mmCIF file of C-alpha atoms and ligand atoms in Angstrom:
data_model
loop_
_atom_site.group_PDB
_atom_site.id
_atom_site.type_symbol
_atom_site.label_atom_id
_atom_site.label_comp_id
_atom_site.label_asym_id
_atom_site.label_seq_id
_atom_site.Cartn_x
_atom_site.Cartn_y
_atom_site.Cartn_z
ATOM 1 C CA MET A 77 0.216 0.046 -0.372
ATOM 2 C CA LYS A 78 1.326 3.406 -0.779
ATOM 3 C CA GLU A 79 1.949 5.904 1.943
ATOM 4 C CA MET A 80 -0.186 8.820 2.664
ATOM 5 C CA LEU A 81 1.191 10.223 5.614
ATOM 6 C CA LYS A 82 4.704 10.189 6.683
ATOM 7 C CA ALA A 83 6.345 12.117 9.847
ATOM 8 C CA ASP A 84 10.098 11.098 9.885
ATOM 9 C CA GLN A 85 11.839 11.886 13.142
ATOM 10 C CA ILE A 86 9.607 15.247 13.764
ATOM 11 C CA THR A 87 10.324 17.242 16.347
ATOM 12 C CA PHE A 88 8.249 20.397 17.498
ATOM 13 C CA ARG A 89 8.575 23.341 20.118
ATOM 14 C CA TYR A 90 5.936 25.536 21.112
ATOM 15 C CA ALA A 91 8.645 28.175 22.740
ATOM 16 C CA GLU A 92 12.263 28.138 22.010
ATOM 17 C CA THR A 93 12.694 27.044 25.772
ATOM 18 C CA GLY A 94 10.256 24.676 26.039
ATOM 19 C CA ARG A 95 9.862 20.761 26.487
ATOM 20 C CA PRO A 96 9.238 19.641 22.492
ATOM 21 C CA ALA A 97 5.353 18.821 22.627
ATOM 22 C CA VAL A 98 6.331 16.441 19.740
ATOM 23 C CA ASP A 99 9.813 14.493 19.871
ATOM 24 C CA GLY A 100 11.677 12.967 17.282
ATOM 25 C CA LEU A 101 8.432 11.127 16.279
ATOM 26 C CA SER A 102 8.167 8.776 13.268
ATOM 27 C CA LEU A 103 5.223 7.439 11.996
ATOM 28 C CA THR A 104 3.703 6.258 8.376
ATOM 29 C CA VAL A 105 0.123 5.844 7.644
ATOM 30 C CA ARG A 106 -0.746 4.052 4.457
ATOM 31 C CA ARG A 107 -3.364 4.989 1.837
ATOM 32 C CA GLY A 108 -6.997 3.546 2.791
ATOM 33 C CA GLU A 109 -5.591 2.836 6.340
ATOM 34 C CA TYR A 110 -7.908 3.682 9.649
ATOM 35 C CA VAL A 111 -5.119 4.908 12.108
ATOM 36 C CA ALA A 112 -6.517 5.645 15.695
ATOM 37 C CA VAL A 113 -4.153 8.039 17.955
ATOM 38 C CA LEU A 114 -4.401 7.796 21.722
ATOM 39 C CA GLY A 115 -2.764 9.441 24.596
ATOM 40 C CA ALA A 116 -2.972 11.511 27.919
ATOM 41 C CA ASN A 117 -3.756 15.226 27.748
ATOM 42 C CA GLY A 118 -1.132 17.097 26.640
ATOM 43 C CA CYS A 119 0.735 14.230 25.278
ATOM 44 C CA GLY A 120 1.297 15.907 21.873
ATOM 45 C CA LYS A 121 -1.566 14.533 19.555
ATOM 46 C CA SER A 122 -3.312 17.768 18.299
ATOM 47 C CA THR A 123 0.094 19.311 17.479
ATOM 48 C CA LEU A 124 1.000 15.899 15.538
ATOM 49 C CA ALA A 125 -2.218 16.328 13.968
ATOM 50 C CA LYS A 126 -1.586 20.088 12.619
ATOM 51 C CA HIS A 127 1.585 18.864 11.112
ATOM 52 C CA PHE A 128 -0.176 16.469 8.598
ATOM 53 C CA ASN A 129 -1.875 19.451 6.797
ATOM 54 C CA ALA A 130 0.987 22.110 7.120
ATOM 55 C CA ILE A 131 -0.725 24.237 9.990
ATOM 56 C CA LEU A 132 2.364 23.565 11.836
ATOM 57 C CA LEU A 133 5.927 22.701 10.053
ATOM 58 C CA PRO A 134 8.527 20.475 12.177
ATOM 59 C CA GLU A 135 11.457 22.208 13.612
ATOM 60 C CA THR A 136 13.314 19.158 12.845
ATOM 61 C CA GLY A 137 12.462 16.198 10.443
ATOM 62 C CA THR A 138 9.900 16.038 7.632
ATOM 63 C CA VAL A 139 6.205 15.341 7.149
ATOM 64 C CA THR A 140 5.270 14.433 3.626
ATOM 65 C CA VAL A 141 1.736 14.059 2.413
ATOM 66 C CA GLU A 142 1.752 11.715 -0.505
ATOM 67 C CA GLY A 143 5.364 12.181 -0.946
ATOM 68 C CA MET A 144 4.934 16.502 -0.925
ATOM 69 C CA SER A 145 7.046 17.921 1.836
ATOM 70 C CA THR A 146 4.729 20.243 4.067
ATOM 71 C CA ALA A 147 7.666 22.457 4.146
ATOM 72 C CA ASP A 148 7.337 23.227 0.461
ATOM 73 C CA GLU A 149 5.198 26.440 0.328
ATOM 74 C CA ASP A 150 4.203 25.376 -3.442
ATOM 75 C CA ARG A 151 2.559 22.359 -2.537
ATOM 76 C CA LEU A 152 0.561 23.654 0.436
ATOM 77 C CA PHE A 153 -2.749 24.459 -1.779
ATOM 78 C CA ASP A 154 -2.460 20.877 -3.032
ATOM 79 C CA ILE A 155 -1.362 19.283 0.666
ATOM 80 C CA ARG A 156 -4.417 21.055 2.370
ATOM 81 C CA GLN A 157 -6.560 19.827 -0.329
ATOM 82 C CA LYS A 158 -5.828 16.119 0.080
ATOM 83 C CA VAL A 159 -5.626 16.432 3.829
ATOM 84 C CA GLY A 160 -8.854 17.717 5.493
ATOM 85 C CA MET A 161 -8.860 18.444 9.360
ATOM 86 C CA VAL A 162 -12.142 18.205 11.434
ATOM 87 C CA PHE A 163 -11.728 19.520 14.986
ATOM 88 C CA GLN A 164 -13.515 18.761 18.371
ATOM 89 C CA ASN A 165 -16.037 21.837 18.475
ATOM 90 C CA PRO A 166 -18.606 21.781 15.800
ATOM 91 C CA ASP A 167 -19.589 25.670 16.335
ATOM 92 C CA ASN A 168 -16.168 26.811 15.388
ATOM 93 C CA GLN A 169 -16.389 25.008 12.300
ATOM 94 C CA ILE A 170 -19.793 26.277 10.839
ATOM 95 C CA VAL A 171 -19.426 29.734 8.971
ATOM 96 C CA ALA A 172 -23.034 29.728 6.772
ATOM 97 C CA THR A 173 -26.269 30.075 7.793
ATOM 98 C CA VAL A 174 -27.977 27.171 5.655
ATOM 99 C CA VAL A 175 -26.224 23.658 5.926
ATOM 100 C CA GLU A 176 -25.267 23.655 2.140
ATOM 101 C CA GLU A 177 -23.765 26.966 1.957
ATOM 102 C CA ASP A 178 -21.416 25.805 4.697
ATOM 103 C CA VAL A 179 -20.721 22.653 2.706
ATOM 104 C CA ALA A 180 -19.938 24.646 -0.150
ATOM 105 C CA PHE A 181 -17.823 27.329 1.589
ATOM 106 C CA ALA A 182 -14.277 26.104 0.812
ATOM 107 C CA LEU A 183 -15.416 25.065 -2.595
ATOM 108 C CA GLU A 184 -16.221 28.903 -3.359
ATOM 109 C CA ASN A 185 -13.111 30.009 -2.110
ATOM 110 C CA LEU A 186 -11.419 27.523 -4.602
ATOM 111 C CA GLY A 187 -13.230 29.040 -7.504
ATOM 112 C CA VAL A 188 -14.744 25.966 -8.213
ATOM 113 C CA PRO A 189 -17.417 26.308 -11.425
ATOM 114 C CA PRO A 190 -21.424 26.595 -10.385
ATOM 115 C CA ASP A 191 -22.348 23.478 -11.914
ATOM 116 C CA GLU A 192 -19.691 21.249 -10.709
ATOM 117 C CA MET A 193 -20.010 23.030 -7.213
ATOM 118 C CA ARG A 194 -23.495 22.012 -6.822
ATOM 119 C CA ARG A 195 -22.332 18.046 -7.369
ATOM 120 C CA ARG A 196 -19.792 17.990 -5.240
ATOM 121 C CA VAL A 197 -21.707 19.491 -2.138
ATOM 122 C CA ASP A 198 -24.642 17.315 -3.131
ATOM 123 C CA GLU A 199 -22.537 14.340 -3.151
ATOM 124 C CA ALA A 200 -20.618 15.455 -0.156
ATOM 125 C CA MET A 201 -23.935 15.779 1.980
ATOM 126 C CA ARG A 202 -25.000 12.262 1.031
ATOM 127 C CA MET A 203 -21.907 10.805 2.097
ATOM 128 C CA ALA A 204 -22.227 12.432 5.685
ATOM 129 C CA GLY A 205 -25.347 12.092 5.987
ATOM 130 C CA VAL A 206 -26.619 15.635 5.921
ATOM 131 C CA TYR A 207 -28.668 15.938 2.713
ATOM 132 C CA ASN A 208 -31.872 15.863 4.198
ATOM 133 C CA TYR A 209 -31.093 19.090 6.519
ATOM 134 C CA ARG A 210 -29.418 20.885 3.474
ATOM 135 C CA GLU A 211 -31.869 23.761 3.979
ATOM 136 C CA LYS A 212 -31.608 23.815 7.341
ATOM 137 C CA ALA A 213 -29.835 26.503 9.687
ATOM 138 C CA PRO A 214 -26.677 24.847 11.043
ATOM 139 C CA HIS A 215 -27.192 26.035 14.679
ATOM 140 C CA LYS A 216 -30.500 24.253 14.868
ATOM 141 C CA LEU A 217 -28.868 21.011 14.406
ATOM 142 C CA SER A 218 -27.369 18.817 16.927
ATOM 143 C CA GLY A 219 -23.857 18.751 17.944
ATOM 144 C CA GLY A 220 -23.442 15.169 16.152
ATOM 145 C CA GLN A 221 -25.293 16.772 12.586
ATOM 146 C CA LYS A 222 -22.956 19.491 13.151
ATOM 147 C CA GLN A 223 -20.074 17.493 12.974
ATOM 148 C CA ARG A 224 -21.183 15.613 9.844
ATOM 149 C CA VAL A 225 -21.895 19.037 8.603
ATOM 150 C CA ALA A 226 -18.396 20.147 9.191
ATOM 151 C CA ILE A 227 -17.356 16.606 7.504
ATOM 152 C CA ALA A 228 -19.433 17.333 4.600
ATOM 153 C CA GLY A 229 -17.599 20.410 3.815
ATOM 154 C CA VAL A 230 -14.078 18.652 4.100
ATOM 155 C CA VAL A 231 -15.293 15.829 1.998
ATOM 156 C CA ALA A 232 -16.668 18.350 -0.685
ATOM 157 C CA MET A 233 -12.993 19.270 -1.214
ATOM 158 C CA ARG A 234 -12.330 15.428 -2.228
ATOM 159 C CA PRO A 235 -9.748 15.061 0.167
ATOM 160 C CA ASP A 236 -7.687 11.678 0.317
ATOM 161 C CA CYS A 237 -7.415 11.550 3.906
ATOM 162 C CA LEU A 238 -9.225 12.801 6.992
ATOM 163 C CA VAL A 239 -7.813 14.086 10.256
ATOM 164 C CA LEU A 240 -10.285 14.004 13.190
ATOM 165 C CA ASP A 241 -9.195 15.491 16.381
ATOM 166 C CA GLU A 242 -11.421 14.467 18.881
ATOM 167 C CA ALA A 243 -14.291 15.193 16.636
ATOM 168 C CA THR A 244 -16.528 13.171 18.727
ATOM 169 C CA ALA A 245 -15.446 14.497 22.119
ATOM 170 C CA MET A 246 -17.919 17.182 22.486
ATOM 171 C CA LEU A 247 -21.210 14.764 21.471
ATOM 172 C CA ASP A 248 -23.805 12.473 22.865
ATOM 173 C CA PRO A 249 -23.531 8.753 22.476
ATOM 174 C CA ILE A 250 -26.034 8.838 19.547
ATOM 175 C CA GLY A 251 -24.324 12.013 17.584
ATOM 176 C CA ARG A 252 -20.745 10.065 18.252
ATOM 177 C CA GLU A 253 -22.125 6.714 16.833
ATOM 178 C CA LYS A 254 -23.302 8.456 13.798
ATOM 179 C CA VAL A 255 -20.615 10.239 13.435
ATOM 180 C CA MET A 256 -18.166 7.222 13.526
ATOM 181 C CA ARG A 257 -20.844 5.179 11.387
ATOM 182 C CA THR A 258 -20.205 8.257 8.455
ATOM 183 C CA VAL A 259 -16.093 8.163 8.750
ATOM 184 C CA HIS A 260 -16.296 4.331 8.642
ATOM 185 C CA ARG A 261 -17.926 4.409 5.470
ATOM 186 C CA LEU A 262 -16.005 7.452 4.015
ATOM 187 C CA ASN A 263 -12.871 4.965 4.804
ATOM 188 C CA ARG A 264 -14.352 1.792 3.728
ATOM 189 C CA GLU A 265 -16.668 2.883 0.626
ATOM 190 C CA TYR A 266 -14.282 5.748 -0.581
ATOM 191 C CA GLY A 267 -10.937 4.841 0.567
ATOM 192 C CA ILE A 268 -10.504 7.783 2.379
ATOM 193 C CA THR A 269 -7.453 7.302 4.673
ATOM 194 C CA VAL A 270 -8.289 8.270 8.228
ATOM 195 C CA VAL A 271 -6.118 9.484 11.343
ATOM 196 C CA GLN A 272 -8.791 9.804 14.321
ATOM 197 C CA ILE A 273 -7.475 11.286 17.664
ATOM 198 C CA THR A 274 -9.760 10.028 20.548
ATOM 199 C CA HIS A 275 -10.409 9.324 23.948
ATOM 200 C CA TYR A 276 -12.922 6.751 23.669
ATOM 201 C CA MET A 277 -11.338 3.142 23.327
ATOM 202 C CA GLU A 278 -13.994 1.494 21.895
ATOM 203 C CA GLU A 279 -13.684 3.902 18.937
ATOM 204 C CA ALA A 280 -10.077 3.128 18.792
ATOM 205 C CA ALA A 281 -10.701 -0.654 18.964
ATOM 206 C CA ALA A 282 -12.581 -0.252 15.684
ATOM 207 C CA ALA A 283 -9.464 1.310 13.695
ATOM 208 C CA ASP A 284 -7.293 -1.076 11.808
ATOM 209 C CA ARG A 285 -4.238 0.177 13.789
ATOM 210 C CA VAL A 286 -3.704 2.138 16.996
ATOM 211 C CA VAL A 287 -0.916 4.520 18.057
ATOM 212 C CA VAL A 288 -0.306 5.512 21.758
ATOM 213 C CA MET A 289 1.702 8.448 22.121
ATOM 214 C CA SER A 290 3.071 9.784 25.551
ATOM 215 C CA GLU A 291 5.172 12.876 25.833
ATOM 216 C CA GLY A 292 5.234 13.384 22.463
ATOM 217 C CA LYS A 293 6.821 9.925 21.211
ATOM 218 C CA ILE A 294 4.827 6.775 20.088
ATOM 219 C CA ALA A 295 4.742 4.729 23.094
ATOM 220 C CA LEU A 296 2.844 1.806 21.583
ATOM 221 C CA GLU A 297 1.806 1.038 18.415
ATOM 222 C CA GLY A 298 -0.027 -2.382 16.823
ATOM 223 C CA THR A 299 -3.527 -3.603 15.928
ATOM 224 C CA PRO A 300 -6.114 -2.846 18.499
ATOM 225 C CA THR A 301 -5.918 -6.582 19.799
ATOM 226 C CA GLU A 302 -2.191 -5.939 19.954
ATOM 227 C CA VAL A 303 -2.357 -2.596 22.053
ATOM 228 C CA PHE A 304 -5.441 -3.585 24.024
ATOM 229 C CA ARG A 305 -4.021 -6.543 25.542
ATOM 230 C CA GLN A 306 -1.447 -4.331 27.405
ATOM 231 C CA VAL A 307 -3.645 -3.245 29.981
ATOM 232 C CA ASP A 308 -0.888 -2.777 32.587
ATOM 233 C CA ARG A 309 0.913 -0.752 30.231
ATOM 234 C CA LEU A 310 -2.033 1.438 29.241
ATOM 235 C CA ARG A 311 -3.032 1.916 32.663
ATOM 236 C CA ALA A 312 0.891 3.125 33.313
ATOM 237 C CA LEU A 313 0.252 5.803 30.297
ATOM 238 C CA ARG A 314 -2.964 7.063 32.107
ATOM 239 C CA LEU A 315 -5.220 5.337 29.396
ATOM 240 C CA ASP A 316 -8.191 3.116 29.648
ATOM 241 C CA VAL A 317 -8.762 -0.275 27.800
ATOM 242 C CA PRO A 318 -12.392 -0.976 26.194
ATOM 243 C CA GLN A 319 -14.421 -2.164 29.005
ATOM 244 C CA ALA A 320 -14.663 -5.803 27.085
ATOM 245 C CA ALA A 321 -10.729 -6.022 27.455
ATOM 246 C CA GLU A 322 -10.834 -5.019 31.085
ATOM 247 C CA LEU A 323 -13.048 -7.297 32.239
ATOM 248 C CA CYS A 324 -11.351 -10.438 30.363
ATOM 249 C CA HIS A 325 -8.143 -9.085 31.904
ATOM 250 C CA ALA A 326 -9.760 -8.909 35.546
ATOM 251 C CA LEU A 327 -11.073 -12.281 34.810
ATOM 252 C CA THR A 328 -7.630 -13.562 33.800
ATOM 253 C CA GLN A 329 -5.887 -12.314 36.990
ATOM 254 C CA ALA A 330 -8.811 -14.052 38.908
ATOM 255 C CA GLY A 331 -7.529 -17.299 37.495
ATOM 256 C CA CYS A 332 -10.353 -17.674 34.932
ATOM 257 C CA PRO A 333 -9.112 -19.019 31.379
ATOM 258 C CA MET A 334 -10.079 -16.320 29.247
ATOM 259 C CA PRO A 335 -8.536 -16.116 25.951
ATOM 260 C CA ASP A 336 -5.946 -13.366 24.984
ATOM 261 C CA GLY A 337 -6.877 -10.329 23.056
ATOM 262 C CA VAL A 338 -10.559 -10.096 23.494
ATOM 263 C CA ILE A 339 -11.027 -6.265 22.988
ATOM 264 C CA ASP A 340 -14.920 -6.222 21.830
ATOM 265 C CA VAL A 341 -18.181 -7.006 23.408
ATOM 266 C CA GLU A 342 -18.685 -9.879 20.900
ATOM 267 C CA GLY A 343 -15.391 -11.322 21.648
ATOM 268 C CA CYS A 344 -16.210 -11.206 25.325
ATOM 269 C CA ALA A 345 -19.442 -12.575 25.206
ATOM 270 C CA ALA A 346 -18.200 -15.529 22.971
ATOM 271 C CA ALA A 347 -15.349 -16.299 25.388
ATOM 272 C CA LEU A 348 -17.888 -16.249 28.193
ATOM 273 C CA TYR A 349 -20.338 -18.699 26.744
ATOM 274 C CA ARG A 350 -17.648 -20.787 26.108
ATOM 275 C CA LEU A 351 -16.319 -20.918 29.787
ATOM 276 C CA LEU A 352 -19.523 -21.234 31.154
ATOM 277 C CA THR A 353 -20.970 -24.027 28.727
ATOM 278 C CA GLY A 354 -17.822 -25.830 27.791
ATOM 279 C CA ARG A 355 -19.221 -25.140 23.980
ATOM 280 C CA ASP A 356 -18.647 -22.343 21.428
ATOM 281 C CA ALA A 357 -21.088 -19.741 20.883
ATOM 282 C CA PRO A 358 -23.400 -21.299 18.099
ATOM 283 C CA ASP A 359 -22.532 -17.980 15.759
ATOM 284 C CA ALA A 360 -21.400 -14.375 15.947
ATOM 285 C CA GLU A 361 -25.286 -13.346 16.038
ATOM 286 C CA ASN A 362 -25.970 -15.492 19.220
ATOM 287 C CA ALA A 363 -22.903 -13.755 20.772
ATOM 288 C CA LYS A 364 -24.725 -10.621 20.146
ATOM 289 C CA GLU A 365 -27.803 -11.764 21.966
ATOM 290 C CA VAL A 366 -25.491 -13.287 24.746
ATOM 291 C CA ALA A 367 -23.790 -9.863 25.234
ATOM 292 C CA ALA A 368 -27.418 -8.001 25.151
ATOM 293 C CA CYS A 369 -28.897 -10.464 28.070
ATOM 294 C CA PRO A 370 -29.715 -8.407 31.270
ATOM 295 C CA GLN A 371 -27.240 -9.733 33.901
ATOM 296 C CA PRO A 372 -29.281 -11.742 36.796
HETATM 297 N N1 ADP B 432 -0.276 27.065 21.422
HETATM 298 C C1 ADP B 432 0.289 26.560 22.376
HETATM 299 N N2 ADP B 432 1.247 26.933 22.990
HETATM 300 C C2 ADP B 432 2.397 26.617 23.776
HETATM 301 N N3 ADP B 432 2.350 25.232 24.054
HETATM 302 C C3 ADP B 432 1.037 24.517 23.549
HETATM 303 C C4 ADP B 432 0.257 25.208 22.601
HETATM 304 N N4 ADP B 432 -0.583 24.018 22.439
HETATM 305 C C5 ADP B 432 -0.306 22.868 22.863
HETATM 306 N N5 ADP B 432 0.994 23.282 23.897
HETATM 307 C C6 ADP B 432 1.561 22.055 24.573
HETATM 308 O O1 ADP B 432 2.100 20.995 24.007
HETATM 309 C C7 ADP B 432 1.852 20.201 24.464
HETATM 310 C C8 ADP B 432 1.205 19.066 23.732
HETATM 311 O O2 ADP B 432 -0.226 19.691 23.315
HETATM 312 P P1 ADP B 432 -1.347 18.890 22.462
HETATM 313 O O3 ADP B 432 -0.389 18.982 21.422
HETATM 314 O O4 ADP B 432 -2.248 19.852 22.422
HETATM 315 O O5 ADP B 432 -1.646 17.742 23.267
HETATM 316 P P2 ADP B 432 -3.096 16.708 23.544
HETATM 317 O O6 ADP B 432 -3.757 17.462 22.065
HETATM 318 O O7 ADP B 432 -2.340 15.351 22.955
HETATM 319 O O8 ADP B 432 -3.374 17.350 24.486
HETATM 320 C C9 ADP B 432 1.111 20.290 25.698
HETATM 321 O O9 ADP B 432 2.419 20.149 26.695
HETATM 322 C C10 ADP B 432 0.605 21.396 25.657
HETATM 323 O O10 ADP B 432 0.642 22.317 26.920
HETATM 324 MG MG1 MG B 433 -5.590 17.893 21.572
#
């Protein structure tokens, strides 16, 4: 798979005397990949994210977007178009008084011809699931709907990569779920590369790869299973693990023979079924039913 983003030994400091916010970090994100970035507050996640579309430039090292250096001013326009950013607060990202105008805003600034603009805005609103609200006022929408309007605005630019910096942090569970579904669909069906910074372990568990940062460096990296089985290590980094992984870890420590590397509810339910009945859970659907059973 081709490289989408590449940070090579980058260091960034906000003030010359300060400790680096990003400290000699290297990370490659492949085209089409879905990478989650975790880490305690202040560990440098947002600083790293801002390097991916040249909002910040590294003090040492290089960042490339499909091979283009973010330090190359001639490529700034291309880079910003390839890598779209979505931030935490939806209210700060809304600029127009009607949804479809908001989605069109950045395109208008690019000077895209009206016909093509109409097509791209409609397509982006459908892709982000906000087409039905297109004539509404953004401030009347829920947080999750507003975030999807922001995503539509970015998608209208036809980016190859979306960087979401805690884009679900201010949303209620339903808004979060819908934004997550939208982002996963953009990744799966449209091949858009995703870098998602999140505090929610369940969101990270659904990524292809999880990167855990600590003090400006990568502390841990791997598939969700590889990362979340390291419960003690994650706790030392002041992070949680998905609840299912925590339960399995506690049961293992208490002497129950739980399998290694269970990180989601379905897997946990299937393992408990096996433990309690001595048989395999008949199928995944059944595992879901077991998971949904009320506790006695
Ligand atoms: N604009 C800024 N000016 C000075 N220091 C900052 C600024 N933004 C972040 N920092 C500092 O840089 C470090 C990393 O911050 P940040 O990248 O925002 O971390 P995270 O997103 O993981 O919470 C922290 O110590 C933070 O206080
Ligand atoms: Mg941050």
